[in-house]
Amino acid sequence: EIVLTQSPDFQSVTPKEKVTITCRASQSIGSSLHWYQQKPDQSPKLLIKYASQSFSGVPSRFSGSGSGTDFTLTINSLEAEDAATYYCHQTSSLPETFGQGTKVEIK
Amino acid sequence: QLQLQESGPGLVKPSETLSLTCTVSGGSISSSYYYWGWVRQPPGKGLECIGSFYYSGSTYYNPSLKSRVTISVDTSKNQFSLKLSSVTAADTAVYYCARRGYGGSHPFDYWGQGTLVTVSS
């Protein structure tokens, strides 16, 4: 089973600041890595698919990069509505797995 | 617009079977373009894939749950269902149904709102 490790677990950020979340896979997964945003008491929402492809309707301040074992989700110019937990998800190898999540708080 | 809605008992006794249904509107579960699946999230914890299916009958179950899980489909009602047997407190979670693209390794692009199932006597 591929383990995804996100860092940091928690981040407190000022509005308009840049946020970087990393996801490291225990073995190479190519580009089969996706990112979701989950706000409290809501279901996850797809942000980025296949490491760097933005999902329809996602604000342009969200971007993804990486391949192989190291991936990054970047939020440029954080807005108050971006307070949420962010998860990475690999679909390269069964069973598919999720990272443990990174909680982003607005200062 | 595609919508998925989970339904079922919110409380299940230990050792019994958890049964949930996902009703899809705004799209057909018989579409050749999509898989459908279940994901769960224990309170305050992360996400776990339970399994996925294709309308023609192809299914995949997470090996950690495979012996206890059945996913079935009712195309006439545009619904699919989850059954998880011999539940314990560790199965307490919010259960989500979701859609993903057919083939390859697509992410879940649309999710239901989720339903909390508590396992307790």
PDB file of C-alpha atoms in Angstrom:
ATOM      1  CA  GLU A   1       0.000   0.000   0.000  1.00  0.00           C
ATOM      2  CA  ILE A   2       1.306   3.436  -0.950  1.00  0.00           C
ATOM      3  CA  VAL A   3       1.528   5.836   1.983  1.00  0.00           C
ATOM      4  CA  LEU A   4       1.012   9.541   1.342  1.00  0.00           C
ATOM      5  CA  THR A   5       2.551  11.894   3.899  1.00  0.00           C
ATOM      6  CA  GLN A   6       1.474  15.521   3.889  1.00  0.00           C
ATOM      7  CA  SER A   7       3.324  18.400   5.486  1.00  0.00           C
ATOM      8  CA  PRO A   8       2.653  20.402   7.454  1.00  0.00           C
ATOM      9  CA  ASP A   9      -0.266  18.961   9.411  1.00  0.00           C
ATOM     10  CA  PHE A  10      -1.422  22.485  10.313  1.00  0.00           C
ATOM     11  CA  GLN A  11      -0.719  25.943   9.005  1.00  0.00           C
ATOM     12  CA  SER A  12      -1.935  29.318  10.271  1.00  0.00           C
ATOM     13  CA  VAL A  13      -1.734  31.894   7.504  1.00  0.00           C
ATOM     14  CA  THR A  14      -2.492  35.574   6.995  1.00  0.00           C
ATOM     15  CA  PRO A  15      -4.830  36.537   4.120  1.00  0.00           C
ATOM     16  CA  LYS A  16      -2.993  37.258   0.838  1.00  0.00           C
ATOM     17  CA  GLU A  17      -0.107  35.095   1.958  1.00  0.00           C
ATOM     18  CA  LYS A  18       1.103  32.186  -0.181  1.00  0.00           C
ATOM     19  CA  VAL A  19       0.457  28.653   1.099  1.00  0.00           C
ATOM     20  CA  THR A  20       2.457  25.589   0.110  1.00  0.00           C
ATOM     21  CA  ILE A  21       1.406  22.063   1.073  1.00  0.00           C
ATOM     22  CA  THR A  22       3.488  19.055   0.156  1.00  0.00           C
ATOM     23  CA  CYS A  23       2.519  15.426  -0.340  1.00  0.00           C
ATOM     24  CA  ARG A  24       5.178  12.731  -0.474  1.00  0.00           C
ATOM     25  CA  ALA A  25       4.432   9.216  -1.722  1.00  0.00           C
ATOM     26  CA  SER A  26       6.201   6.145  -0.357  1.00  0.00           C
ATOM     27  CA  GLN A  27       6.883   5.044  -3.947  1.00  0.00           C
ATOM     28  CA  SER A  28       6.595   6.575  -7.396  1.00  0.00           C
ATOM     29  CA  ILE A  29       3.045   7.267  -8.531  1.00  0.00           C
ATOM     30  CA  GLY A  30       3.743   9.158 -11.732  1.00  0.00           C
ATOM     31  CA  SER A  31       1.200  11.964 -11.954  1.00  0.00           C
ATOM     32  CA  SER A  32      -1.757  10.059 -10.471  1.00  0.00           C
ATOM     33  CA  LEU A  33      -2.075  12.458  -7.561  1.00  0.00           C
ATOM     34  CA  HIS A  34      -5.122  14.603  -6.851  1.00  0.00           C
ATOM     35  CA  TRP A  35      -5.924  17.341  -4.348  1.00  0.00           C
ATOM     36  CA  TYR A  36      -9.184  18.024  -2.504  1.00  0.00           C
ATOM     37  CA  GLN A  37     -10.430  20.802  -0.247  1.00  0.00           C
ATOM     38  CA  GLN A  38     -12.758  19.967   2.627  1.00  0.00           C
ATOM     39  CA  LYS A  39     -14.433  22.690   4.675  1.00  0.00           C
ATOM     40  CA  PRO A  40     -16.006  21.868   8.056  1.00  0.00           C
ATOM     41  CA  ASP A  41     -19.149  19.755   7.760  1.00  0.00           C
ATOM     42  CA  GLN A  42     -18.855  19.608   3.984  1.00  0.00           C
ATOM     43  CA  SER A  43     -17.838  16.905   1.538  1.00  0.00           C
ATOM     44  CA  PRO A  44     -14.437  17.073  -0.171  1.00  0.00           C
ATOM     45  CA  LYS A  45     -14.202  19.087  -3.366  1.00  0.00           C
ATOM     46  CA  LEU A  46     -11.771  18.268  -6.158  1.00  0.00           C
ATOM     47  CA  LEU A  47      -9.262  21.071  -6.775  1.00  0.00           C
ATOM     48  CA  ILE A  48      -6.430  19.583  -8.825  1.00  0.00           C
ATOM     49  CA  LYS A  49      -6.287  16.319 -10.775  1.00  0.00           C
ATOM     50  CA  TYR A  50      -3.245  14.501 -12.122  1.00  0.00           C
ATOM     51  CA  ALA A  51      -0.838  16.639 -10.118  1.00  0.00           C
ATOM     52  CA  SER A  52      -1.284  19.876 -12.035  1.00  0.00           C
ATOM     53  CA  GLN A  53      -4.622  20.008 -13.890  1.00  0.00           C
ATOM     54  CA  SER A  54      -7.132  22.394 -12.391  1.00  0.00           C
ATOM     55  CA  PHE A  55     -10.657  21.039 -12.036  1.00  0.00           C
ATOM     56  CA  SER A  56     -13.475  22.998 -13.608  1.00  0.00           C
ATOM     57  CA  GLY A  57     -14.514  26.099 -11.678  1.00  0.00           C
ATOM     58  CA  VAL A  58     -11.565  26.096  -9.269  1.00  0.00           C
ATOM     59  CA  PRO A  59     -10.090  29.580  -8.668  1.00  0.00           C
ATOM     60  CA  SER A  60      -6.805  30.212 -10.434  1.00  0.00           C
ATOM     61  CA  ARG A  61      -4.988  30.875  -7.148  1.00  0.00           C
ATOM     62  CA  PHE A  62      -4.909  27.085  -6.630  1.00  0.00           C
ATOM     63  CA  SER A  63      -2.189  25.221  -8.501  1.00  0.00           C
ATOM     64  CA  GLY A  64      -0.408  21.895  -8.286  1.00  0.00           C
ATOM     65  CA  SER A  65       2.946  20.532  -9.333  1.00  0.00           C
ATOM     66  CA  GLY A  66       5.168  17.505  -9.034  1.00  0.00           C
ATOM     67  CA  SER A  67       5.544  13.951 -10.249  1.00  0.00           C
ATOM     68  CA  GLY A  68       6.966  10.685  -9.037  1.00  0.00           C
ATOM     69  CA  THR A  69       7.023  10.919  -5.247  1.00  0.00           C
ATOM     70  CA  ASP A  70       6.902  14.633  -4.436  1.00  0.00           C
ATOM     71  CA  PHE A  71       3.939  16.895  -5.038  1.00  0.00           C
ATOM     72  CA  THR A  72       2.942  20.415  -4.050  1.00  0.00           C
ATOM     73  CA  LEU A  73      -0.346  22.271  -3.740  1.00  0.00           C
ATOM     74  CA  THR A  74       0.062  26.034  -3.819  1.00  0.00           C
ATOM     75  CA  ILE A  75      -2.512  28.630  -2.882  1.00  0.00           C
ATOM     76  CA  ASN A  76      -1.463  32.049  -4.103  1.00  0.00           C
ATOM     77  CA  SER A  77      -2.852  35.021  -2.192  1.00  0.00           C
ATOM     78  CA  LEU A  78      -4.881  33.117   0.395  1.00  0.00           C
ATOM     79  CA  GLU A  79      -8.462  34.244   0.948  1.00  0.00           C
ATOM     80  CA  ALA A  80     -10.569  33.807   4.074  1.00  0.00           C
ATOM     81  CA  GLU A  81     -12.800  31.297   2.266  1.00  0.00           C
ATOM     82  CA  ASP A  82      -9.781  28.995   1.776  1.00  0.00           C
ATOM     83  CA  ALA A  83      -9.814  27.957   5.440  1.00  0.00           C
ATOM     84  CA  ALA A  84     -10.161  24.191   5.133  1.00  0.00           C
ATOM     85  CA  THR A  85      -8.406  20.855   5.326  1.00  0.00           C
ATOM     86  CA  TYR A  86      -6.603  19.784   2.174  1.00  0.00           C
ATOM     87  CA  TYR A  87      -6.041  16.150   1.190  1.00  0.00           C
ATOM     88  CA  CYS A  88      -3.923  14.487  -1.455  1.00  0.00           C
ATOM     89  CA  HIS A  89      -5.117  11.222  -3.053  1.00  0.00           C
ATOM     90  CA  GLN A  90      -3.222   8.698  -5.173  1.00  0.00           C
ATOM     91  CA  THR A  91      -4.864   6.502  -7.770  1.00  0.00           C
ATOM     92  CA  SER A  92      -1.731   4.968  -9.256  1.00  0.00           C
ATOM     93  CA  SER A  93      -1.823   1.769  -7.276  1.00  0.00           C
ATOM     94  CA  LEU A  94      -4.548  -0.180  -5.521  1.00  0.00           C
ATOM     95  CA  PRO A  95      -5.606   0.269  -2.832  1.00  0.00           C
ATOM     96  CA  GLU A  96      -5.853   3.965  -3.546  1.00  0.00           C
ATOM     97  CA  THR A  97      -4.956   6.052  -0.524  1.00  0.00           C
ATOM     98  CA  PHE A  98      -5.278   9.563   0.887  1.00  0.00           C
ATOM     99  CA  GLY A  99      -2.856  11.724   2.807  1.00  0.00           C
ATOM    100  CA  GLN A 100      -3.641  12.529   6.435  1.00  0.00           C
ATOM    101  CA  GLY A 101      -4.721  16.071   5.616  1.00  0.00           C
ATOM    102  CA  THR A 102      -3.351  19.579   6.155  1.00  0.00           C
ATOM    103  CA  LYS A 103      -5.511  22.041   8.029  1.00  0.00           C
ATOM    104  CA  VAL A 104      -5.167  25.664   6.924  1.00  0.00           C
ATOM    105  CA  GLU A 105      -6.355  28.286   9.380  1.00  0.00           C
ATOM    106  CA  ILE A 106      -6.723  31.980   8.691  1.00  0.00           C
ATOM    107  CA  LYS A 107      -4.970  34.243  11.209  1.00  0.00           C
TER     108      LYS A 107
ATOM    109  CA  GLN B   1     -26.504  19.450 -12.465  1.00  0.00           C
ATOM    110  CA  LEU B   2     -25.289  16.164 -11.014  1.00  0.00           C
ATOM    111  CA  GLN B   3     -26.337  15.491  -7.447  1.00  0.00           C
ATOM    112  CA  LEU B   4     -25.669  12.511  -5.183  1.00  0.00           C
ATOM    113  CA  GLN B   5     -27.604  11.918  -1.979  1.00  0.00           C
ATOM    114  CA  GLU B   6     -26.822   9.296   0.642  1.00  0.00           C
ATOM    115  CA  SER B   7     -29.579   7.804   2.775  1.00  0.00           C
ATOM    116  CA  GLY B   8     -29.893   5.140   5.429  1.00  0.00           C
ATOM    117  CA  PRO B   9     -29.959   4.517   9.173  1.00  0.00           C
ATOM    118  CA  GLY B  10     -27.788   6.789  11.270  1.00  0.00           C
ATOM    119  CA  LEU B  11     -27.383   4.205  14.020  1.00  0.00           C
ATOM    120  CA  VAL B  12     -26.359   0.577  13.631  1.00  0.00           C
ATOM    121  CA  LYS B  13     -25.726  -1.978  16.372  1.00  0.00           C
ATOM    122  CA  PRO B  14     -22.392  -3.769  16.638  1.00  0.00           C
ATOM    123  CA  SER B  15     -22.189  -7.009  14.616  1.00  0.00           C
ATOM    124  CA  GLU B  16     -25.076  -5.929  12.384  1.00  0.00           C
ATOM    125  CA  THR B  17     -24.995  -4.825   8.749  1.00  0.00           C
ATOM    126  CA  LEU B  18     -24.712  -1.191   7.713  1.00  0.00           C
ATOM    127  CA  SER B  19     -26.829  -0.415   4.638  1.00  0.00           C
ATOM    128  CA  LEU B  20     -26.724   2.848   2.709  1.00  0.00           C
ATOM    129  CA  THR B  21     -28.147   3.999  -0.609  1.00  0.00           C
ATOM    130  CA  CYS B  22     -26.902   6.707  -2.946  1.00  0.00           C
ATOM    131  CA  THR B  23     -29.496   8.310  -5.215  1.00  0.00           C
ATOM    132  CA  VAL B  24     -28.109  10.021  -8.296  1.00  0.00           C
ATOM    133  CA  SER B  25     -29.941  12.834 -10.055  1.00  0.00           C
ATOM    134  CA  GLY B  26     -28.935  14.928 -13.020  1.00  0.00           C
ATOM    135  CA  GLY B  27     -27.012  12.027 -14.548  1.00  0.00           C
ATOM    136  CA  SER B  28     -27.252   8.286 -15.210  1.00  0.00           C
ATOM    137  CA  ILE B  29     -25.333   5.647 -13.291  1.00  0.00           C
ATOM    138  CA  SER B  30     -25.577   3.569 -16.480  1.00  0.00           C
ATOM    139  CA  SER B  31     -23.325   6.038 -18.270  1.00  0.00           C
ATOM    140  CA  SER B  32     -20.340   4.375 -19.888  1.00  0.00           C
ATOM    141  CA  TYR B  33     -18.149   7.306 -18.882  1.00  0.00           C
ATOM    142  CA  TYR B  34     -18.175   6.907 -15.106  1.00  0.00           C
ATOM    143  CA  TYR B  35     -17.477   4.711 -12.125  1.00  0.00           C
ATOM    144  CA  TRP B  36     -19.279   5.279  -8.840  1.00  0.00           C
ATOM    145  CA  GLY B  37     -17.999   4.623  -5.366  1.00  0.00           C
ATOM    146  CA  TRP B  38     -18.050   4.988  -1.611  1.00  0.00           C
ATOM    147  CA  VAL B  39     -15.573   6.804   0.653  1.00  0.00           C
ATOM    148  CA  ARG B  40     -15.755   7.094   4.426  1.00  0.00           C
ATOM    149  CA  GLN B  41     -14.318   9.418   7.055  1.00  0.00           C
ATOM    150  CA  PRO B  42     -14.262   8.602  10.774  1.00  0.00           C
ATOM    151  CA  PRO B  43     -15.031  11.657  12.930  1.00  0.00           C
ATOM    152  CA  GLY B  44     -12.047  13.985  13.028  1.00  0.00           C
ATOM    153  CA  LYS B  45      -9.983  11.694  10.816  1.00  0.00           C
ATOM    154  CA  GLY B  46      -8.959  11.232   7.192  1.00  0.00           C
ATOM    155  CA  LEU B  47     -10.552   9.675   4.131  1.00  0.00           C
ATOM    156  CA  GLU B  48     -10.691   5.983   3.184  1.00  0.00           C
ATOM    157  CA  CYS B  49     -11.861   4.503  -0.120  1.00  0.00           C
ATOM    158  CA  ILE B  50     -14.317   1.650   0.391  1.00  0.00           C
ATOM    159  CA  GLY B  51     -14.859   0.596  -3.200  1.00  0.00           C
ATOM    160  CA  SER B  52     -15.997   1.506  -6.696  1.00  0.00           C
ATOM    161  CA  PHE B  53     -18.184  -0.084  -9.367  1.00  0.00           C
ATOM    162  CA  TYR B  54     -19.021   0.211 -13.019  1.00  0.00           C
ATOM    163  CA  TYR B  55     -22.655  -0.148 -14.089  1.00  0.00           C
ATOM    164  CA  SER B  56     -21.912  -3.308 -16.074  1.00  0.00           C
ATOM    165  CA  GLY B  57     -20.950  -5.092 -12.873  1.00  0.00           C
ATOM    166  CA  SER B  58     -17.233  -4.575 -12.479  1.00  0.00           C
ATOM    167  CA  THR B  59     -16.401  -3.791  -8.855  1.00  0.00           C
ATOM    168  CA  TYR B  60     -13.358  -3.013  -6.747  1.00  0.00           C
ATOM    169  CA  TYR B  61     -13.214  -3.212  -2.976  1.00  0.00           C
ATOM    170  CA  ASN B  62     -10.516  -1.980  -0.615  1.00  0.00           C
ATOM    171  CA  PRO B  63      -8.730  -5.164   0.532  1.00  0.00           C
ATOM    172  CA  SER B  64      -8.978  -4.010   4.150  1.00  0.00           C
ATOM    173  CA  LEU B  65     -12.782  -4.169   3.905  1.00  0.00           C
ATOM    174  CA  LYS B  66     -13.308  -6.639   1.071  1.00  0.00           C
ATOM    175  CA  SER B  67     -14.553  -9.516   3.211  1.00  0.00           C
ATOM    176  CA  ARG B  68     -17.356  -7.362   4.633  1.00  0.00           C
ATOM    177  CA  VAL B  69     -18.367  -5.079   1.740  1.00  0.00           C
ATOM    178  CA  THR B  70     -20.892  -5.387  -1.051  1.00  0.00           C
ATOM    179  CA  ILE B  71     -21.697  -2.614  -3.517  1.00  0.00           C
ATOM    180  CA  SER B  72     -24.729  -3.138  -5.737  1.00  0.00           C
ATOM    181  CA  VAL B  73     -26.633  -1.079  -8.282  1.00  0.00           C
ATOM    182  CA  ASP B  74     -30.282  -0.530  -9.211  1.00  0.00           C
ATOM    183  CA  THR B  75     -30.224   1.135 -12.612  1.00  0.00           C
ATOM    184  CA  SER B  76     -34.021   1.387 -12.719  1.00  0.00           C
ATOM    185  CA  LYS B  77     -33.937   3.700  -9.706  1.00  0.00           C
ATOM    186  CA  ASN B  78     -30.588   5.320 -10.588  1.00  0.00           C
ATOM    187  CA  GLN B  79     -29.280   4.236  -7.209  1.00  0.00           C
ATOM    188  CA  PHE B  80     -26.395   2.259  -5.843  1.00  0.00           C
ATOM    189  CA  SER B  81     -25.985   0.753  -2.417  1.00  0.00           C
ATOM    190  CA  LEU B  82     -23.377  -0.149   0.169  1.00  0.00           C
ATOM    191  CA  LYS B  83     -23.595  -3.000   2.625  1.00  0.00           C
ATOM    192  CA  LEU B  84     -20.953  -3.430   5.322  1.00  0.00           C
ATOM    193  CA  SER B  85     -21.383  -6.457   7.545  1.00  0.00           C
ATOM    194  CA  SER B  86     -20.255  -7.258  11.076  1.00  0.00           C
ATOM    195  CA  VAL B  87     -19.742  -3.617  11.976  1.00  0.00           C
ATOM    196  CA  THR B  88     -17.845  -2.413  15.022  1.00  0.00           C
ATOM    197  CA  ALA B  89     -17.289   0.992  16.576  1.00  0.00           C
ATOM    198  CA  ALA B  90     -14.370   1.433  14.178  1.00  0.00           C
ATOM    199  CA  ASP B  91     -16.875   1.642  11.327  1.00  0.00           C
ATOM    200  CA  THR B  92     -18.417   4.793  12.786  1.00  0.00           C
ATOM    201  CA  ALA B  93     -17.876   7.403  10.090  1.00  0.00           C
ATOM    202  CA  VAL B  94     -19.378   9.815   7.628  1.00  0.00           C
ATOM    203  CA  TYR B  95     -20.047   7.810   4.471  1.00  0.00           C
ATOM    204  CA  TYR B  96     -19.867   9.577   1.111  1.00  0.00           C
ATOM    205  CA  CYS B  97     -20.943   8.375  -2.301  1.00  0.00           C
ATOM    206  CA  ALA B  98     -19.048   9.851  -5.231  1.00  0.00           C
ATOM    207  CA  ARG B  99     -18.471   9.702  -8.990  1.00  0.00           C
ATOM    208  CA  ARG B 100     -15.248   9.180 -10.897  1.00  0.00           C
ATOM    209  CA  GLY B 101     -14.308   8.929 -14.553  1.00  0.00           C
ATOM    210  CA  TYR B 102     -14.154   5.556 -16.300  1.00  0.00           C
ATOM    211  CA  GLY B 103     -10.794   4.019 -16.979  1.00  0.00           C
ATOM    212  CA  GLY B 104      -7.332   4.987 -15.881  1.00  0.00           C
ATOM    213  CA  SER B 105      -6.961   6.412 -12.439  1.00  0.00           C
ATOM    214  CA  HIS B 106      -9.442   9.236 -12.215  1.00  0.00           C
ATOM    215  CA  PRO B 107     -10.203  11.164  -9.024  1.00  0.00           C
ATOM    216  CA  PHE B 108     -13.653  11.515  -7.470  1.00  0.00           C
ATOM    217  CA  ASP B 109     -15.066  14.644  -9.092  1.00  0.00           C
ATOM    218  CA  TYR B 110     -18.538  14.832  -7.541  1.00  0.00           C
ATOM    219  CA  TRP B 111     -19.473  13.862  -3.995  1.00  0.00           C
ATOM    220  CA  GLY B 112     -22.646  13.535  -1.985  1.00  0.00           C
ATOM    221  CA  GLN B 113     -23.040  15.556   1.205  1.00  0.00           C
ATOM    222  CA  GLY B 114     -22.304  12.488   3.336  1.00  0.00           C
ATOM    223  CA  THR B 115     -24.229  10.716   6.052  1.00  0.00           C
ATOM    224  CA  LEU B 116     -23.005   9.939   9.557  1.00  0.00           C
ATOM    225  CA  VAL B 117     -23.375   6.348  10.665  1.00  0.00           C
ATOM    226  CA  THR B 118     -22.740   5.572  14.309  1.00  0.00           C
ATOM    227  CA  VAL B 119     -22.137   2.013  15.451  1.00  0.00           C
ATOM    228  CA  SER B 120     -23.354   1.649  19.000  1.00  0.00           C
ATOM    229  CA  SER B 121     -25.593  -0.543  21.088  1.00  0.00           C
TER     230      SER B 121
END
